[in-house]
Amino acid sequence: QVQLVESGGGLVQPGGSLRLSCAASGNTFSINVMGWYRQAPQKQRELVATITRTGNTNYADSVKGRFSISRDNAKNTVYLQMNNLKPEDTAVYYCSTNSRPPWSEKTYWGQGTQVTVSS
């Protein structure tokens, strides 16, 4: 079992920055890929960024060049640095991870943190 807790969300003006954090606990040895998703009102949940244990990253086209994902395996924490924020970035941001063999292959989600970009 893995538990994920997000933090760092809030209200920011367009062009501003925020850094989200997600701390994992429980069986952290089982953690494989970590990532961030977001869901805006009346929109589907969408992938924002992912990062492997070795640091390979993947980003949605809408955030490339503005967001940066990183992780600290020793601290069992993944981060999302968000720069040049736009109103369309407003959403609930969810941290996610999947477990790996020899453990069971499952997906875990945090409860989400609200990011609001508005003047």
mmCIF file of C-alpha atoms in Angstrom:
data_model
loop_
_atom_site.group_PDB
_atom_site.id
_atom_site.type_symbol
_atom_site.label_atom_id
_atom_site.label_comp_id
_atom_site.label_asym_id
_atom_site.label_seq_id
_atom_site.Cartn_x
_atom_site.Cartn_y
_atom_site.Cartn_z
ATOM 1 C CA GLN A 1 0.000 0.000 0.000
ATOM 2 C CA VAL A 2 1.146 3.524 -0.845
ATOM 3 C CA GLN A 3 -0.270 6.794 0.405
ATOM 4 C CA LEU A 4 0.210 10.088 -1.443
ATOM 5 C CA VAL A 5 -0.267 13.577 -0.027
ATOM 6 C CA GLU A 6 -0.084 16.675 -2.239
ATOM 7 C CA SER A 7 0.723 20.185 -1.110
ATOM 8 C CA GLY A 8 1.637 23.562 -2.560
ATOM 9 C CA GLY A 9 -1.513 24.541 -4.393
ATOM 10 C CA GLY A 10 -3.082 27.954 -4.110
ATOM 11 C CA LEU A 11 -4.065 31.150 -5.877
ATOM 12 C CA VAL A 12 -1.574 32.785 -8.211
ATOM 13 C CA GLN A 13 -1.746 35.522 -10.833
ATOM 14 C CA PRO A 14 -1.121 34.813 -14.517
ATOM 15 C CA GLY A 15 2.591 34.632 -15.174
ATOM 16 C CA GLY A 16 3.309 33.526 -11.641
ATOM 17 C CA SER A 17 4.821 30.317 -10.332
ATOM 18 C CA LEU A 18 3.960 27.532 -7.926
ATOM 19 C CA ARG A 19 5.700 24.369 -6.838
ATOM 20 C CA LEU A 20 3.633 21.340 -5.969
ATOM 21 C CA SER A 21 4.949 18.552 -3.788
ATOM 22 C CA CYS A 22 3.735 15.004 -3.320
ATOM 23 C CA ALA A 23 5.064 12.890 -0.478
ATOM 24 C CA ALA A 24 4.678 9.115 -0.604
ATOM 25 C CA SER A 25 4.547 6.815 2.373
ATOM 26 C CA GLY A 26 3.888 3.160 3.042
ATOM 27 C CA ASN A 27 5.632 0.638 0.803
ATOM 28 C CA THR A 28 7.760 3.171 -1.035
ATOM 29 C CA PHE A 29 10.028 0.421 -2.380
ATOM 30 C CA SER A 30 7.223 -0.572 -4.713
ATOM 31 C CA ILE A 31 6.934 2.857 -6.350
ATOM 32 C CA ASN A 32 7.652 2.969 -10.062
ATOM 33 C CA VAL A 33 6.646 5.898 -12.269
ATOM 34 C CA MET A 34 5.320 9.022 -10.567
ATOM 35 C CA GLY A 35 3.272 11.692 -12.222
ATOM 36 C CA TRP A 36 0.897 14.595 -12.061
ATOM 37 C CA TYR A 37 -2.583 14.788 -13.534
ATOM 38 C CA ARG A 38 -5.090 17.602 -13.455
ATOM 39 C CA GLN A 39 -8.818 18.016 -13.818
ATOM 40 C CA ALA A 40 -10.524 21.308 -14.604
ATOM 41 C CA PRO A 41 -14.272 21.812 -14.056
ATOM 42 C CA GLN A 42 -16.325 19.875 -16.603
ATOM 43 C CA LYS A 43 -13.148 18.512 -18.193
ATOM 44 C CA GLN A 44 -11.616 15.067 -18.322
ATOM 45 C CA ARG A 45 -8.680 14.304 -16.089
ATOM 46 C CA GLU A 46 -5.525 14.711 -18.149
ATOM 47 C CA LEU A 47 -1.885 13.784 -17.835
ATOM 48 C CA VAL A 48 0.440 16.684 -17.028
ATOM 49 C CA ALA A 49 3.840 15.058 -16.546
ATOM 50 C CA THR A 50 5.495 11.794 -15.549
ATOM 51 C CA ILE A 51 8.927 10.812 -14.329
ATOM 52 C CA THR A 52 10.573 7.421 -13.992
ATOM 53 C CA ARG A 53 12.772 6.311 -11.120
ATOM 54 C CA THR A 54 15.827 7.105 -13.215
ATOM 55 C CA GLY A 55 14.643 10.566 -14.200
ATOM 56 C CA ASN A 56 13.132 10.164 -17.658
ATOM 57 C CA THR A 57 10.335 12.690 -18.102
ATOM 58 C CA ASN A 58 7.285 13.151 -20.272
ATOM 59 C CA TYR A 59 5.077 16.244 -20.552
ATOM 60 C CA ALA A 60 1.766 17.204 -22.026
ATOM 61 C CA ASP A 61 2.204 19.557 -24.973
ATOM 62 C CA SER A 62 0.257 22.265 -23.164
ATOM 63 C CA VAL A 63 2.846 22.551 -20.378
ATOM 64 C CA LYS A 64 6.130 21.903 -22.192
ATOM 65 C CA GLY A 65 8.636 24.638 -21.508
ATOM 66 C CA ARG A 66 6.670 25.923 -18.527
ATOM 67 C CA PHE A 67 6.428 23.010 -16.109
ATOM 68 C CA SER A 68 9.183 20.787 -14.789
ATOM 69 C CA ILE A 69 8.749 17.513 -12.931
ATOM 70 C CA SER A 70 11.404 16.110 -10.617
ATOM 71 C CA ARG A 71 11.686 13.516 -7.889
ATOM 72 C CA ASP A 72 13.798 12.736 -4.875
ATOM 73 C CA ASN A 73 13.776 8.989 -4.367
ATOM 74 C CA ALA A 74 15.505 9.272 -0.993
ATOM 75 C CA LYS A 75 12.656 11.477 0.241
ATOM 76 C CA ASN A 76 9.955 9.581 -1.674
ATOM 77 C CA THR A 77 8.741 12.876 -3.061
ATOM 78 C CA VAL A 78 7.822 14.147 -6.510
ATOM 79 C CA TYR A 79 7.618 17.833 -7.419
ATOM 80 C CA LEU A 80 6.002 19.892 -10.124
ATOM 81 C CA GLN A 81 7.521 23.316 -10.720
ATOM 82 C CA MET A 82 4.993 25.435 -12.603
ATOM 83 C CA ASN A 83 6.169 28.661 -14.219
ATOM 84 C CA ASN A 84 4.415 31.225 -16.390
ATOM 85 C CA LEU A 85 1.052 30.003 -15.207
ATOM 86 C CA LYS A 86 -2.000 30.662 -17.336
ATOM 87 C CA PRO A 87 -5.700 30.784 -16.417
ATOM 88 C CA GLU A 88 -6.222 27.557 -18.351
ATOM 89 C CA ASP A 89 -3.898 25.825 -15.880
ATOM 90 C CA THR A 90 -6.584 26.196 -13.224
ATOM 91 C CA ALA A 91 -7.507 22.718 -12.026
ATOM 92 C CA VAL A 92 -7.246 20.236 -9.226
ATOM 93 C CA TYR A 93 -3.831 18.630 -9.516
ATOM 94 C CA TYR A 94 -3.460 14.995 -8.527
ATOM 95 C CA CYS A 95 -0.319 13.067 -7.759
ATOM 96 C CA SER A 96 -0.192 9.472 -8.944
ATOM 97 C CA THR A 97 2.132 6.509 -8.872
ATOM 98 C CA ASN A 98 2.089 2.863 -9.837
ATOM 99 C CA SER A 99 3.606 -0.054 -7.987
ATOM 100 C CA ARG A 100 5.903 -2.588 -9.636
ATOM 101 C CA PRO A 101 6.839 -6.259 -9.433
ATOM 102 C CA PRO A 102 7.569 -8.169 -7.239
ATOM 103 C CA TRP A 103 4.774 -6.219 -5.582
ATOM 104 C CA SER A 104 1.305 -6.144 -7.029
ATOM 105 C CA GLU A 105 0.831 -3.719 -9.921
ATOM 106 C CA LYS A 106 -1.557 -1.045 -8.709
ATOM 107 C CA THR A 107 -2.215 2.639 -9.246
ATOM 108 C CA TYR A 108 -2.425 5.094 -6.359
ATOM 109 C CA TRP A 109 -3.811 8.620 -6.215
ATOM 110 C CA GLY A 110 -3.534 11.531 -3.840
ATOM 111 C CA GLN A 111 -6.553 13.579 -2.820
ATOM 112 C CA GLY A 112 -5.579 16.520 -5.013
ATOM 113 C CA THR A 113 -4.584 20.135 -4.500
ATOM 114 C CA GLN A 114 -6.339 23.138 -6.028
ATOM 115 C CA VAL A 115 -4.414 25.475 -8.324
ATOM 116 C CA THR A 116 -6.204 28.658 -9.344
ATOM 117 C CA VAL A 117 -4.643 31.102 -11.809
ATOM 118 C CA SER A 118 -6.527 34.384 -11.848
ATOM 119 C CA SER A 119 -5.957 38.114 -11.716
#
